[in-house]
Amino acid sequence: MTQQLLDQSLGALACEIPGATRVFHAFNLDFCCGGQLSLSEAAKRRGIEAEQVAAQLQALRGQPGNGEDWRLAPTEQLIAHILSRFHARHGEQLPELIRLASRVEQVHGERDACPNGLADHLRDMQQELESHMLKEEQILFPVLLDGFGARAAAPISVMRMEHDQHGEALQRILDLTHNITPPSNACNTWRALYRGLDELRNDLMQHIHLENNVLFANAMQAPALSPAQAKPRPETAA
């Protein structure tokens, strides 16, 4: 059983085992952009014992499931979840994180542990994410909802590439913040900032995971439809 876990990809394990993403976060394993790697290979690259991770995943398998298997959900339901749970949420998170980071840098910029440059980095992330999500909402998601998933290889490839860039931006946050660890004497604003950054990281990784490893994977496996076979779009009320 352990060997099975070691051979499976992080993306598949994140889909199959409720709570697996918490384990991956604890070991700093990238299950979203790096979701195609096997557990064994991903652990090797991080310099950790894959068997330790597998043991925790195996323990989770014995617990009652508490998460929905989005691989089985209709495309419409999954996209609606992505829009409400992640697109809307990121729009709320980043402005507040930018405000908090600016305040921490302004007040504590002289301290060695201060994440100087974080506010500017978050502003760049906000611009990139807003542009990315707009392309999904206006171009890619309508194509998938119309049933043309197998014909969406080009925009999906672009979205995957941009997801990789988001992953690099998250790594930059870790670098600037000592793995999102505030100093022992950090003020309340500093601690609130780091709590928010940890939430953003968790949410964005889960967001990318659902798109890369579920939505896009399902779309590429779907049979190609002709325009005549496309699903009718609901009419908008006048």
Coordinates of N, CA, C and O in Angstrom, one line a residue, residues 94 97-98 101-102 105 115-129 165-177 197 200 204:
L94 N -6.2 40.1 -1.4 CA -5.0 40.9 -1.7 C -5.0 42.3 -1.4 O -3.9 42.8 -0.8
L97 N -4.0 42.4 2.3 CA -2.7 42.0 2.5 C -1.7 43.1 2.1 O -0.7 43.3 2.8
I98 N -2.0 43.8 1.0 CA -1.1 44.9 0.6 C -1.1 46.0 1.6 O -0.1 46.6 1.9
A101 N 0.9 44.8 4.6 CA 2.4 44.7 4.3 C 3.0 46.1 4.2 O 4.1 46.3 4.7
S102 N 2.2 47.0 3.7 CA 2.7 48.4 3.6 C 2.9 49.0 5.0 O 3.9 49.7 5.2
E105 N 6.0 47.3 6.7 CA 7.3 47.9 6.1 C 7.5 49.3 6.5 O 8.7 49.7 6.8
P115 N 9.8 42.0 6.1 CA 9.7 41.6 4.7 C 9.7 42.7 3.7 O 8.7 43.0 3.0
N116 N 10.7 43.5 3.7 CA 10.8 44.7 2.8 C 10.6 44.2 1.3 O 11.3 43.3 0.9
G117 N 9.8 44.9 0.6 CA 9.5 44.5 -0.8 C 8.3 43.7 -0.9 O 7.8 43.4 -2.1
L118 N 7.7 43.2 0.2 CA 6.5 42.4 0.1 C 5.3 43.1 -0.5 O 4.5 42.5 -1.3
A119 N 5.1 44.3 -0.1 CA 3.9 45.1 -0.5 C 3.9 45.2 -2.1 O 2.9 45.0 -2.7
D120 N 5.1 45.6 -2.6 CA 5.2 45.7 -4.1 C 5.0 44.3 -4.7 O 4.4 44.2 -5.8
H121 N 5.5 43.3 -4.1 CA 5.4 41.9 -4.7 C 3.9 41.6 -4.7 O 3.4 41.0 -5.7
L122 N 3.2 41.9 -3.6 CA 1.7 41.6 -3.6 C 0.9 42.4 -4.6 O 0.0 41.9 -5.2
R123 N 1.4 43.6 -4.8 CA 0.7 44.4 -5.9 C 0.9 43.8 -7.3 O -0.1 43.7 -8.1
D124 N 2.1 43.3 -7.5 CA 2.3 42.6 -8.8 C 1.5 41.3 -8.9 O 0.9 41.0 -9.9
M125 N 1.4 40.6 -7.8 CA 0.6 39.4 -7.8 C -0.9 39.7 -8.1 O -1.6 39.0 -8.8
Q126 N -1.4 40.8 -7.4 CA -2.7 41.2 -7.6 C -3.0 41.5 -9.1 O -4.0 41.0 -9.7
Q127 N -2.1 42.2 -9.8 CA -2.3 42.5 -11.2 C -2.3 41.3 -12.0 O -3.2 41.1 -12.9
E128 N -1.4 40.4 -11.8 CA -1.3 39.2 -12.6 C -2.5 38.3 -12.3 O -3.0 37.7 -13.3
L129 N -2.9 38.1 -11.1 CA -4.0 37.3 -10.8 C -5.3 37.8 -11.4 O -6.1 37.1 -11.9
Q165 N 3.7 30.5 -12.9 CA 4.2 31.8 -12.5 C 3.6 32.2 -11.1 O 4.3 32.8 -10.3
H166 N 2.4 31.9 -10.9 CA 1.8 32.1 -9.6 C 2.5 31.3 -8.5 O 2.7 31.8 -7.4
G167 N 2.9 30.1 -8.9 CA 3.6 29.2 -7.9 C 5.0 29.9 -7.6 O 5.4 29.8 -6.4
E168 N 5.6 30.5 -8.5 CA 6.9 31.1 -8.3 C 6.7 32.4 -7.4 O 7.5 32.7 -6.5
A169 N 5.5 33.1 -7.6 CA 5.2 34.2 -6.8 C 5.0 33.8 -5.3 O 5.4 34.5 -4.4
L170 N 4.3 32.6 -5.1 CA 4.1 32.1 -3.8 C 5.5 31.8 -3.1 O 5.7 32.0 -1.9
Q171 N 6.4 31.2 -3.9 CA 7.7 30.9 -3.3 C 8.4 32.2 -2.9 O 9.1 32.2 -1.9
R172 N 8.2 33.3 -3.7 CA 8.8 34.5 -3.3 C 8.3 35.0 -2.0 O 9.1 35.6 -1.2
I173 N 7.0 34.8 -1.7 CA 6.5 35.2 -0.4 C 7.2 34.4 0.7 O 7.5 35.0 1.7
L174 N 7.4 33.1 0.5 CA 8.1 32.3 1.5 C 9.5 32.9 1.7 O 9.9 32.9 2.9
D175 N 10.1 33.2 0.6 CA 11.5 33.7 0.8 C 11.6 35.0 1.5 O 12.5 35.3 2.3
L176 N 10.6 35.9 1.3 CA 10.6 37.2 1.9 C 10.2 37.2 3.4 O 10.5 38.1 4.2
T177 N 9.5 36.1 3.8 CA 8.9 36.1 5.1 C 9.4 34.9 6.0 O 8.8 34.6 7.0
L197 N -1.3 35.8 4.8 CA -0.4 35.3 3.7 C -0.6 33.7 3.7 O -0.6 33.1 2.6
L200 N -3.8 32.9 2.0 CA -3.7 33.2 0.6 C -3.0 32.0 -0.1 O -3.4 31.5 -1.1
L204 N -4.7 29.7 -2.8 CA -4.2 29.8 -4.2 C -3.7 28.4 -4.7 O -3.9 28.0 -5.8

